[in-house]
mmCIF file of C-alpha atoms and ligand atoms in Angstrom:
data_model
loop_
_atom_site.group_PDB
_atom_site.id
_atom_site.type_symbol
_atom_site.label_atom_id
_atom_site.label_comp_id
_atom_site.label_asym_id
_atom_site.label_seq_id
_atom_site.Cartn_x
_atom_site.Cartn_y
_atom_site.Cartn_z
ATOM 1 C CA MET A 194 -52.521 35.772 -41.199
ATOM 2 C CA SER A 195 -51.271 36.213 -37.667
ATOM 3 C CA LEU A 196 -50.351 39.643 -36.316
ATOM 4 C CA VAL A 197 -46.685 38.760 -36.655
ATOM 5 C CA GLU A 198 -47.079 37.645 -40.258
ATOM 6 C CA ARG A 199 -48.878 40.859 -41.103
ATOM 7 C CA LEU A 200 -46.268 42.990 -39.371
ATOM 8 C CA ARG A 201 -43.624 41.195 -41.396
ATOM 9 C CA ALA A 202 -45.454 41.555 -44.696
ATOM 10 C CA ASP A 203 -46.547 45.188 -44.272
ATOM 11 C CA ARG A 204 -43.706 46.400 -42.023
ATOM 12 C CA ASN A 205 -46.485 48.104 -40.182
ATOM 13 C CA LEU A 206 -49.624 47.587 -38.103
ATOM 14 C CA PRO A 207 -52.318 49.933 -36.842
ATOM 15 C CA ASP A 208 -51.790 51.304 -33.333
ATOM 16 C CA ASP A 209 -54.283 49.001 -31.628
ATOM 17 C CA GLU A 210 -52.640 45.902 -33.071
ATOM 18 C CA LEU A 211 -49.145 47.101 -32.181
ATOM 19 C CA LYS A 212 -50.436 47.644 -28.671
ATOM 20 C CA ALA A 213 -51.813 44.116 -28.552
ATOM 21 C CA LEU A 214 -48.495 42.755 -29.753
ATOM 22 C CA LEU A 215 -46.435 44.748 -27.260
ATOM 23 C CA GLU A 216 -48.569 44.025 -24.217
ATOM 24 C CA THR A 217 -48.526 40.227 -24.275
ATOM 25 C CA ASP A 218 -45.818 37.582 -24.366
ATOM 26 C CA ARG A 219 -48.050 35.267 -26.403
ATOM 27 C CA PHE A 220 -46.394 36.128 -29.723
ATOM 28 C CA ASP A 221 -42.806 36.249 -28.496
ATOM 29 C CA GLU A 222 -41.517 32.978 -29.955
ATOM 30 C CA GLU A 223 -43.154 33.710 -33.302
ATOM 31 C CA LEU A 224 -41.741 37.247 -33.231
ATOM 32 C CA TYR A 225 -38.169 36.137 -32.510
ATOM 33 C CA LYS A 226 -38.306 33.540 -35.265
ATOM 34 C CA ALA A 227 -39.679 35.936 -37.879
ATOM 35 C CA ALA A 228 -37.194 38.659 -36.871
ATOM 36 C CA ASP A 229 -34.267 36.249 -37.070
ATOM 37 C CA GLU A 230 -35.364 35.123 -40.541
ATOM 38 C CA VAL A 231 -35.593 38.718 -41.730
ATOM 39 C CA ARG A 232 -32.250 39.621 -40.200
ATOM 40 C CA ARG A 233 -30.601 36.613 -41.888
ATOM 41 C CA SER A 234 -32.202 37.448 -45.228
ATOM 42 C CA VAL A 235 -30.779 41.002 -45.143
ATOM 43 C CA TYR A 236 -27.501 40.633 -43.220
ATOM 44 C CA GLY A 237 -26.817 36.894 -43.072
ATOM 45 C CA ASN A 238 -25.504 35.514 -39.797
ATOM 46 C CA GLY A 239 -22.767 38.120 -39.312
ATOM 47 C CA VAL A 240 -22.580 40.327 -36.241
ATOM 48 C CA PHE A 241 -20.885 43.697 -36.591
ATOM 49 C CA LEU A 242 -18.678 44.859 -33.750
ATOM 50 C CA ARG A 243 -18.305 48.545 -32.884
ATOM 51 C CA GLY A 244 -15.484 49.573 -30.600
ATOM 52 C CA LEU A 245 -16.902 52.011 -28.081
ATOM 53 C CA ILE A 246 -14.599 54.723 -26.761
ATOM 54 C CA GLU A 247 -16.214 56.594 -23.881
ATOM 55 C CA PHE A 248 -13.972 59.627 -24.035
ATOM 56 C CA THR A 249 -15.510 61.942 -21.433
ATOM 57 C CA ASN A 250 -18.017 61.704 -18.609
ATOM 58 C CA TYR A 251 -18.303 65.449 -18.137
ATOM 59 C CA CYS A 252 -21.736 66.651 -19.214
ATOM 60 C CA LYS A 253 -23.426 70.029 -19.277
ATOM 61 C CA ASN A 254 -26.868 68.411 -19.334
ATOM 62 C CA ASP A 255 -28.931 67.225 -16.431
ATOM 63 C CA CYS A 256 -31.051 64.385 -17.843
ATOM 64 C CA LEU A 257 -32.900 62.903 -14.898
ATOM 65 C CA TYR A 258 -32.104 59.255 -15.717
ATOM 66 C CA CYS A 259 -28.401 59.546 -16.437
ATOM 67 C CA GLY A 260 -25.641 58.702 -13.977
ATOM 68 C CA ILE A 261 -23.213 61.217 -15.505
ATOM 69 C CA ARG A 262 -25.675 64.131 -15.408
ATOM 70 C CA ARG A 263 -24.243 67.503 -14.512
ATOM 71 C CA SER A 264 -25.490 67.545 -10.955
ATOM 72 C CA GLY A 265 -24.542 63.915 -10.278
ATOM 73 C CA LYS A 266 -21.570 62.743 -8.296
ATOM 74 C CA ALA A 267 -19.604 60.955 -11.032
ATOM 75 C CA ASP A 268 -15.836 60.961 -10.699
ATOM 76 C CA ARG A 269 -15.038 62.938 -13.858
ATOM 77 C CA TYR A 270 -12.436 62.146 -16.517
ATOM 78 C CA ARG A 271 -11.494 63.118 -20.035
ATOM 79 C CA LEU A 272 -9.356 61.215 -22.534
ATOM 80 C CA SER A 273 -6.635 63.048 -24.434
ATOM 81 C CA LYS A 274 -6.304 62.760 -28.174
ATOM 82 C CA GLU A 275 -3.369 60.392 -27.641
ATOM 83 C CA GLN A 276 -5.414 58.164 -25.344
ATOM 84 C CA ILE A 277 -8.244 58.061 -27.870
ATOM 85 C CA LEU A 278 -5.831 57.165 -30.673
ATOM 86 C CA ASP A 279 -4.346 54.419 -28.479
ATOM 87 C CA CYS A 280 -7.842 52.951 -28.070
ATOM 88 C CA CYS A 281 -8.278 52.974 -31.848
ATOM 89 C CA LYS A 282 -4.908 51.294 -32.319
ATOM 90 C CA GLU A 283 -5.814 48.561 -29.864
ATOM 91 C CA GLY A 284 -9.243 48.184 -31.470
ATOM 92 C CA TYR A 285 -7.850 47.993 -34.978
ATOM 93 C CA LYS A 286 -5.456 45.233 -33.888
ATOM 94 C CA LEU A 287 -8.421 43.326 -32.461
ATOM 95 C CA GLY A 288 -10.212 43.598 -35.801
ATOM 96 C CA TYR A 289 -12.629 46.436 -35.092
ATOM 97 C CA ARG A 290 -13.470 48.522 -38.145
ATOM 98 C CA THR A 291 -15.825 50.981 -36.466
ATOM 99 C CA PHE A 292 -14.883 53.354 -33.678
ATOM 100 C CA VAL A 293 -17.657 54.985 -31.705
ATOM 101 C CA LEU A 294 -16.713 58.140 -29.828
ATOM 102 C CA GLN A 295 -19.287 58.568 -27.108
ATOM 103 C CA GLY A 296 -19.428 61.045 -24.298
ATOM 104 C CA GLY A 297 -21.375 63.492 -22.249
ATOM 105 C CA GLU A 298 -21.890 66.911 -23.781
ATOM 106 C CA ASP A 299 -18.545 68.284 -22.695
ATOM 107 C CA PRO A 300 -17.742 71.850 -23.814
ATOM 108 C CA TYR A 301 -14.027 71.200 -23.237
ATOM 109 C CA TYR A 302 -14.042 69.396 -26.590
ATOM 110 C CA THR A 303 -14.582 72.350 -28.895
ATOM 111 C CA ASP A 304 -15.403 71.757 -32.545
ATOM 112 C CA ASP A 305 -11.751 72.428 -33.395
ATOM 113 C CA ILE A 306 -10.521 69.817 -30.912
ATOM 114 C CA LEU A 307 -13.093 67.256 -32.092
ATOM 115 C CA CYS A 308 -12.324 67.885 -35.768
ATOM 116 C CA ASP A 309 -8.631 67.378 -35.054
ATOM 117 C CA ILE A 310 -9.316 64.054 -33.301
ATOM 118 C CA ILE A 311 -11.717 62.895 -36.029
ATOM 119 C CA SER A 312 -9.388 63.792 -38.904
ATOM 120 C CA SER A 313 -6.468 62.039 -37.183
ATOM 121 C CA ILE A 314 -8.513 58.842 -36.835
ATOM 122 C CA ARG A 315 -9.696 59.217 -40.415
ATOM 123 C CA SER A 316 -6.174 59.513 -41.831
ATOM 124 C CA LEU A 317 -4.800 56.653 -39.708
ATOM 125 C CA TYR A 318 -7.734 54.315 -40.413
ATOM 126 C CA PRO A 319 -9.169 55.154 -43.832
ATOM 127 C CA ASP A 320 -10.909 51.768 -43.950
ATOM 128 C CA CYS A 321 -12.864 52.327 -40.734
ATOM 129 C CA ALA A 322 -16.156 53.959 -39.898
ATOM 130 C CA ILE A 323 -16.132 56.768 -37.339
ATOM 131 C CA THR A 324 -19.314 57.066 -35.327
ATOM 132 C CA LEU A 325 -20.042 59.991 -33.052
ATOM 133 C CA SER A 326 -22.386 59.896 -30.074
ATOM 134 C CA ILE A 327 -21.839 63.293 -28.512
ATOM 135 C CA GLY A 328 -25.319 64.749 -28.252
ATOM 136 C CA GLU A 329 -26.950 67.842 -29.667
ATOM 137 C CA LYS A 330 -24.852 70.263 -31.724
ATOM 138 C CA SER A 331 -25.551 72.864 -34.395
ATOM 139 C CA GLU A 332 -25.982 71.805 -37.999
ATOM 140 C CA GLU A 333 -22.761 73.656 -38.762
ATOM 141 C CA SER A 334 -20.830 71.622 -36.173
ATOM 142 C CA TYR A 335 -22.287 68.349 -37.447
ATOM 143 C CA ARG A 336 -21.189 69.379 -40.940
ATOM 144 C CA ARG A 337 -17.643 70.123 -39.789
ATOM 145 C CA PHE A 338 -17.374 66.723 -38.055
ATOM 146 C CA PHE A 339 -18.639 65.039 -41.221
ATOM 147 C CA GLU A 340 -16.136 66.888 -43.364
ATOM 148 C CA SER A 341 -13.387 65.848 -40.944
ATOM 149 C CA GLY A 342 -14.246 62.205 -41.586
ATOM 150 C CA ALA A 343 -17.024 61.116 -39.224
ATOM 151 C CA ASN A 344 -19.683 59.183 -41.111
ATOM 152 C CA ARG A 345 -22.149 57.814 -38.566
ATOM 153 C CA PHE A 346 -23.980 59.408 -35.651
ATOM 154 C CA LEU A 347 -25.940 57.948 -32.758
ATOM 155 C CA LEU A 348 -28.467 60.195 -31.076
ATOM 156 C CA ARG A 349 -31.326 58.451 -29.355
ATOM 157 C CA HIS A 350 -34.462 60.572 -29.420
ATOM 158 C CA GLU A 351 -35.158 59.054 -25.939
ATOM 159 C CA THR A 352 -38.954 59.378 -26.282
ATOM 160 C CA ALA A 353 -40.999 60.838 -29.116
ATOM 161 C CA GLU A 354 -43.767 62.425 -27.062
ATOM 162 C CA GLU A 355 -43.393 65.889 -25.622
ATOM 163 C CA SER A 356 -45.304 65.110 -22.430
ATOM 164 C CA HIS A 357 -43.013 62.171 -21.666
ATOM 165 C CA TYR A 358 -39.833 63.918 -22.805
ATOM 166 C CA SER A 359 -40.405 66.707 -20.299
ATOM 167 C CA LYS A 360 -40.634 64.181 -17.451
ATOM 168 C CA LEU A 361 -37.193 62.775 -18.295
ATOM 169 C CA HIS A 362 -35.336 66.003 -19.068
ATOM 170 C CA PRO A 363 -34.788 69.435 -17.571
ATOM 171 C CA PRO A 364 -36.753 72.313 -19.153
ATOM 172 C CA GLU A 365 -33.775 73.629 -21.131
ATOM 173 C CA LEU A 366 -33.710 70.484 -23.284
ATOM 174 C CA SER A 367 -36.366 70.128 -25.956
ATOM 175 C CA LEU A 368 -37.627 67.194 -27.952
ATOM 176 C CA SER A 369 -38.094 69.375 -31.023
ATOM 177 C CA ASN A 370 -34.401 70.296 -31.034
ATOM 178 C CA ARG A 371 -33.353 66.676 -30.597
ATOM 179 C CA LYS A 372 -35.561 65.584 -33.491
ATOM 180 C CA GLN A 373 -34.270 68.474 -35.616
ATOM 181 C CA CYS A 374 -30.712 67.328 -34.905
ATOM 182 C CA LEU A 375 -31.576 63.882 -36.266
ATOM 183 C CA PHE A 376 -32.991 65.296 -39.492
ATOM 184 C CA ASN A 377 -29.971 67.605 -39.849
ATOM 185 C CA LEU A 378 -27.611 64.646 -39.454
ATOM 186 C CA LYS A 379 -29.476 62.761 -42.157
ATOM 187 C CA LYS A 380 -29.423 65.705 -44.507
ATOM 188 C CA ILE A 381 -25.649 66.051 -44.094
ATOM 189 C CA GLY A 382 -25.178 62.424 -45.093
ATOM 190 C CA TYR A 383 -24.441 60.557 -41.877
ATOM 191 C CA GLN A 384 -25.746 57.057 -41.272
ATOM 192 C CA VAL A 385 -28.024 57.974 -38.409
ATOM 193 C CA GLY A 386 -29.032 56.003 -35.359
ATOM 194 C CA THR A 387 -31.767 56.776 -32.909
ATOM 195 C CA GLY A 388 -33.603 54.901 -30.182
ATOM 196 C CA PHE A 389 -34.876 55.022 -26.645
ATOM 197 C CA MET A 390 -34.840 53.338 -23.269
ATOM 198 C CA VAL A 391 -37.380 50.617 -22.602
ATOM 199 C CA GLY A 392 -39.184 51.069 -19.308
ATOM 200 C CA SER A 393 -37.981 54.588 -18.616
ATOM 201 C CA PRO A 394 -39.985 56.218 -15.804
ATOM 202 C CA TYR A 395 -43.580 57.057 -16.779
ATOM 203 C CA GLN A 396 -43.299 55.332 -20.179
ATOM 204 C CA THR A 397 -46.570 53.890 -21.535
ATOM 205 C CA THR A 398 -47.255 51.530 -24.433
ATOM 206 C CA GLU A 399 -48.666 54.548 -26.258
ATOM 207 C CA ASN A 400 -45.299 56.305 -25.825
ATOM 208 C CA ILE A 401 -43.540 53.332 -27.371
ATOM 209 C CA ILE A 402 -45.932 53.330 -30.313
ATOM 210 C CA SER A 403 -45.112 57.032 -30.799
ATOM 211 C CA ASP A 404 -41.432 56.075 -30.788
ATOM 212 C CA LEU A 405 -42.071 53.566 -33.576
ATOM 213 C CA ARG A 406 -44.078 56.152 -35.541
ATOM 214 C CA PHE A 407 -41.324 58.731 -35.147
ATOM 215 C CA MET A 408 -38.787 56.220 -36.389
ATOM 216 C CA GLN A 409 -40.975 55.530 -39.413
ATOM 217 C CA SER A 410 -40.790 59.242 -40.232
ATOM 218 C CA LEU A 411 -36.998 59.320 -39.779
ATOM 219 C CA SER A 412 -36.060 55.979 -41.388
ATOM 220 C CA PRO A 413 -33.018 55.505 -39.185
ATOM 221 C CA ASP A 414 -30.071 53.383 -40.317
ATOM 222 C CA MET A 415 -29.427 52.248 -36.739
ATOM 223 C CA ILE A 416 -31.791 51.730 -33.825
ATOM 224 C CA GLY A 417 -30.486 51.351 -30.292
ATOM 225 C CA ILE A 418 -32.760 50.337 -27.470
ATOM 226 C CA GLY A 419 -31.931 49.043 -24.048
ATOM 227 C CA PRO A 420 -33.754 48.669 -20.770
ATOM 228 C CA PHE A 421 -33.744 51.634 -18.418
ATOM 229 C CA ILE A 422 -31.482 50.869 -15.443
ATOM 230 C CA PRO A 423 -31.637 53.135 -12.400
ATOM 231 C CA ALA A 424 -28.459 55.067 -11.639
ATOM 232 C CA GLU A 425 -27.545 55.860 -8.066
ATOM 233 C CA GLY A 426 -27.681 59.507 -7.136
ATOM 234 C CA THR A 427 -30.159 60.451 -9.877
ATOM 235 C CA PRO A 428 -33.785 61.479 -9.305
ATOM 236 C CA PHE A 429 -34.773 58.122 -10.810
ATOM 237 C CA GLU A 430 -32.537 55.964 -8.624
ATOM 238 C CA SER A 431 -35.505 54.192 -7.032
ATOM 239 C CA PHE A 432 -37.554 53.617 -10.166
ATOM 240 C CA PRO A 433 -37.900 50.034 -11.398
ATOM 241 C CA GLN A 434 -35.627 48.826 -14.158
ATOM 242 C CA GLY A 435 -36.998 48.194 -17.646
ATOM 243 C CA SER A 436 -38.123 44.745 -18.759
ATOM 244 C CA VAL A 437 -35.713 42.460 -20.610
ATOM 245 C CA LYS A 438 -38.645 40.660 -22.232
ATOM 246 C CA LEU A 439 -40.209 43.837 -23.544
ATOM 247 C CA THR A 440 -36.818 44.959 -24.871
ATOM 248 C CA LEU A 441 -36.419 41.671 -26.767
ATOM 249 C CA ARG A 442 -39.961 41.891 -28.097
ATOM 250 C CA LEU A 443 -39.265 45.414 -29.328
ATOM 251 C CA ILE A 444 -36.028 44.393 -31.013
ATOM 252 C CA SER A 445 -38.056 41.849 -32.991
ATOM 253 C CA VAL A 446 -40.810 44.339 -33.802
ATOM 254 C CA MET A 447 -38.207 46.831 -35.017
ATOM 255 C CA ARG A 448 -36.456 44.213 -37.147
ATOM 256 C CA LEU A 449 -39.785 43.487 -38.847
ATOM 257 C CA MET A 450 -40.637 47.176 -39.298
ATOM 258 C CA PHE A 451 -37.097 48.227 -40.323
ATOM 259 C CA PRO A 452 -35.541 45.163 -41.964
ATOM 260 C CA HIS A 453 -32.338 46.981 -42.940
ATOM 261 C CA ALA A 454 -31.629 48.658 -39.638
ATOM 262 C CA LEU A 455 -28.444 47.993 -37.722
ATOM 263 C CA ILE A 456 -29.706 47.038 -34.282
ATOM 264 C CA PRO A 457 -27.342 46.500 -31.351
ATOM 265 C CA ALA A 458 -27.798 43.973 -28.593
ATOM 266 C CA THR A 459 -26.932 46.598 -26.009
ATOM 267 C CA THR A 460 -24.720 46.517 -22.945
ATOM 268 C CA ALA A 461 -27.769 47.520 -20.866
ATOM 269 C CA LEU A 462 -29.491 44.332 -22.010
ATOM 270 C CA GLY A 463 -26.385 42.351 -21.057
ATOM 271 C CA THR A 464 -26.341 44.092 -17.686
ATOM 272 C CA LEU A 465 -29.853 42.980 -16.736
ATOM 273 C CA HIS A 466 -29.559 39.395 -17.981
ATOM 274 C CA PRO A 467 -26.447 37.187 -18.135
ATOM 275 C CA GLN A 468 -27.373 36.156 -21.687
ATOM 276 C CA GLY A 469 -29.020 39.444 -22.582
ATOM 277 C CA ARG A 470 -26.891 40.167 -25.616
ATOM 278 C CA GLU A 471 -27.207 36.628 -26.999
ATOM 279 C CA LEU A 472 -30.971 36.855 -26.562
ATOM 280 C CA GLY A 473 -30.921 40.232 -28.286
ATOM 281 C CA LEU A 474 -29.119 38.739 -31.283
ATOM 282 C CA LYS A 475 -31.600 35.879 -31.464
ATOM 283 C CA ALA A 476 -34.442 38.397 -31.369
ATOM 284 C CA GLY A 477 -33.141 40.200 -34.462
ATOM 285 C CA ALA A 478 -30.217 42.386 -33.361
ATOM 286 C CA ASN A 479 -27.037 42.272 -35.467
ATOM 287 C CA VAL A 480 -24.554 44.589 -33.754
ATOM 288 C CA VAL A 481 -22.581 44.446 -30.499
ATOM 289 C CA MET A 482 -20.661 47.411 -29.120
ATOM 290 C CA PRO A 483 -17.803 46.231 -26.924
ATOM 291 C CA ASN A 484 -15.970 48.701 -24.772
ATOM 292 C CA LEU A 485 -12.573 49.942 -25.987
ATOM 293 C CA SER A 486 -12.089 52.595 -23.321
ATOM 294 C CA PRO A 487 -8.988 52.279 -21.126
ATOM 295 C CA VAL A 488 -9.897 49.920 -18.271
ATOM 296 C CA GLU A 489 -8.986 52.464 -15.569
ATOM 297 C CA TYR A 490 -11.794 54.795 -16.700
ATOM 298 C CA ARG A 491 -14.508 52.318 -17.550
ATOM 299 C CA ASP A 492 -16.344 52.237 -14.261
ATOM 300 C CA LYS A 493 -16.465 56.039 -14.266
ATOM 301 C CA TYR A 494 -18.671 56.116 -17.369
ATOM 302 C CA SER A 495 -21.511 55.039 -15.142
ATOM 303 C CA ILE A 496 -24.619 56.154 -17.003
ATOM 304 C CA TYR A 497 -26.408 53.391 -15.046
ATOM 305 C CA ASP A 498 -25.478 51.023 -12.202
ATOM 306 C CA ASN A 499 -23.692 47.635 -12.412
ATOM 307 C CA LYS A 500 -22.592 48.060 -16.035
ATOM 308 C CA ILE A 501 -20.865 44.919 -17.308
ATOM 309 C CA CYS A 502 -17.397 44.559 -18.882
ATOM 310 C CA THR A 503 -15.807 47.381 -16.890
ATOM 311 C CA GLY A 504 -12.982 45.238 -15.507
ATOM 312 C CA GLU A 505 -11.745 43.428 -18.596
ATOM 313 C CA GLU A 506 -9.065 44.303 -21.091
ATOM 314 C CA SER A 507 -10.377 44.898 -24.601
ATOM 315 C CA ALA A 508 -8.784 41.706 -25.904
ATOM 316 C CA GLN A 509 -10.532 39.636 -23.227
ATOM 317 C CA CYS A 510 -13.842 41.287 -24.149
ATOM 318 C CA LYS A 511 -13.335 40.290 -27.750
ATOM 319 C CA ASP A 512 -12.676 36.642 -26.859
ATOM 320 C CA CYS A 513 -15.651 36.539 -24.529
ATOM 321 C CA LEU A 514 -17.871 38.073 -27.185
ATOM 322 C CA ARG A 515 -16.776 35.678 -29.875
ATOM 323 C CA ILE A 516 -17.818 32.765 -27.690
ATOM 324 C CA ARG A 517 -21.131 34.395 -26.883
ATOM 325 C CA ILE A 518 -21.893 35.297 -30.495
ATOM 326 C CA GLU A 519 -21.018 31.830 -31.775
ATOM 327 C CA SER A 520 -22.994 30.133 -29.022
ATOM 328 C CA ALA A 521 -26.032 32.109 -30.170
ATOM 329 C CA GLY A 522 -25.590 30.800 -33.734
ATOM 330 C CA TYR A 523 -23.907 33.775 -35.389
ATOM 331 C CA GLU A 524 -20.383 34.829 -36.262
ATOM 332 C CA ILE A 525 -18.349 37.980 -36.010
ATOM 333 C CA SER A 526 -18.189 39.854 -39.291
ATOM 334 C CA ASP A 527 -14.911 41.559 -40.124
ATOM 335 C CA SER A 528 -16.508 44.058 -42.487
ATOM 336 C CA VAL A 529 -17.020 47.728 -41.699
ATOM 337 C CA GLY A 530 -20.723 46.988 -41.428
ATOM 338 C CA ASP A 531 -22.408 49.823 -43.246
ATOM 339 C CA VAL A 532 -26.166 49.880 -43.435
ATOM 340 C CA LYS A 533 -27.760 48.171 -46.419
ATOM 341 C CA ARG A 534 -30.192 50.720 -47.726
ATOM 342 C CA ILE A 535 -32.244 48.464 -49.978
ATOM 343 C CA ASN A 536 -35.995 48.489 -50.126
HETATM 344 N N1 LIG B 1278 -24.495 62.422 -24.542
HETATM 345 C C1 LIG B 1278 -24.775 61.491 -25.621
HETATM 346 C C2 LIG B 1278 -24.595 60.042 -25.196
HETATM 347 C C3 LIG B 1278 -25.551 59.608 -24.116
HETATM 348 S S1 LIG B 1278 -25.233 58.048 -23.380
HETATM 349 C C4 LIG B 1278 -26.152 61.767 -26.142
HETATM 350 O O1 LIG B 1278 -26.827 62.651 -25.626
HETATM 351 O O2 LIG B 1278 -26.568 61.163 -27.110
HETATM 352 C C5 LIG B 1278 -26.079 56.981 -24.501
HETATM 353 C C6 LIG B 1278 -27.483 56.532 -24.124
HETATM 354 O O3 LIG B 1278 -27.497 55.888 -22.863
HETATM 355 C C7 LIG B 1278 -28.509 57.630 -23.951
HETATM 356 O O4 LIG B 1278 -28.972 58.077 -25.183
HETATM 357 C C8 LIG B 1278 -29.585 56.956 -23.105
HETATM 358 O O5 LIG B 1278 -30.647 56.451 -23.914
HETATM 359 C C9 LIG B 1278 -28.840 55.799 -22.443
HETATM 360 N N2 LIG B 1278 -28.937 55.912 -20.977
HETATM 361 C C10 LIG B 1278 -28.650 56.974 -20.197
HETATM 362 N N3 LIG B 1278 -28.950 56.723 -18.913
HETATM 363 C C11 LIG B 1278 -29.449 55.462 -18.873
HETATM 364 C C12 LIG B 1278 -29.970 54.629 -17.834
HETATM 365 N N4 LIG B 1278 -30.037 55.049 -16.577
HETATM 366 N N5 LIG B 1278 -30.395 53.381 -18.166
HETATM 367 C C13 LIG B 1278 -30.316 52.935 -19.431
HETATM 368 N N6 LIG B 1278 -29.864 53.683 -20.452
HETATM 369 C C14 LIG B 1278 -29.426 54.932 -20.181
#
C-alpha cells in the first residue's frame, strides 16, 4: 500500500512517514483524490456556507502575527447589536444558516452584552447555528454563551508546541490555557473547531506533526487552516507568506485523518491564490466562510494584508461563490451543516 492508502485506511501514520508525506509534492495528486473521495463519502458534494460577521477589531492581545493586535495601527471599529442583527437578517435572506461572530478579544463586549446579542440571534433564527470566534474566556463565560444559544466555537490552537507558541505570542498568553479552553468548550457541548496557520514564522514540519497529534487528542469537529500572510505594521511584516501547496496538502491529510471534520477553504487561501478556495475544496475542504460584515468596515478587519472580498456586497459574494463552488464540481448546501459525528 502507498503512504496515502495507509493514511486513509488507518487515519494515522507514524511521525517519520507523515514527515515524508508533508515534505514532498510527489503524493499531492493521490492525496487530493483520496481526500475528495472521503469527503464525498461522508458529506456528499455539498459545501456549507458560514456567514462571517467580524464585529470588532479591538483586541487586548498582542499576537505577533496579527494585523489587529493591540499595539498595531488598525483603524478600530465595533458593531452595535443592531448592526450585527442586520448582518444576520441579510445573511438569512441569502440562505445562510450559520452565523459566525468573530472578533478580537474586546473587553467592551462583556458577557452580559454578548449573551444579549446571542440570545437575540437565537430567538430570531431558531433554525440557525451560532458560532463564536472570540478567543479565550473562562469556562463560566463559555457556559453562559452556550446557554444563551451559541452552539459552535472556533478557537485555533495556533501551534501545539510550547517553544513555537512562545515565538508567536507575548509572554502573557499561554498555550496551556488555549488548549484548556478547547477542552472546556468540548465539555460544555459546543461543536469545536481548532487549527493553525501554515508557514507561520519559525514553523517546522515537526511543529505541524505536533499540531496533527494535538488534534488527534482533541477530536475537533472543525479544522481551520490557512497560509500565514504577513500583516503590515506587525513584527512579522517581512516574513515570507505560507505555502499554498503545503496548505492544500495539509487539508487532504486532515481529511484522511479526520474524515468527519468540517474543513473550510479559507479566505487566506483565496487571498494567496485566485483559485485558492476552489483548490481547497478539491483537496478535501467542505466549508466556505463568506463575509457578512457591513462593507464599510470590512477592510478594517485586517488580520493580514490584501484580504479578498472586502469591497463586495454580501449578495455579490454569494453569487461569486456559487459560481466558484459549482466550477469546482460541488454545490452549495442549504442545510445548517452540523458535524457528522460517526465513526
Ligand atoms: N480573536 C479570535 C479570532 C482571531 S482571528 C481568536 O483568538 O480566536 C482568526 C484567525 O486568523 C486566528 O486564529 C489566526 O490563526 C488567523 N490569523 C491571524 N493573523 C493572521 C495572519 N497574519 N495570516 C494568516 N492568518 C492569520
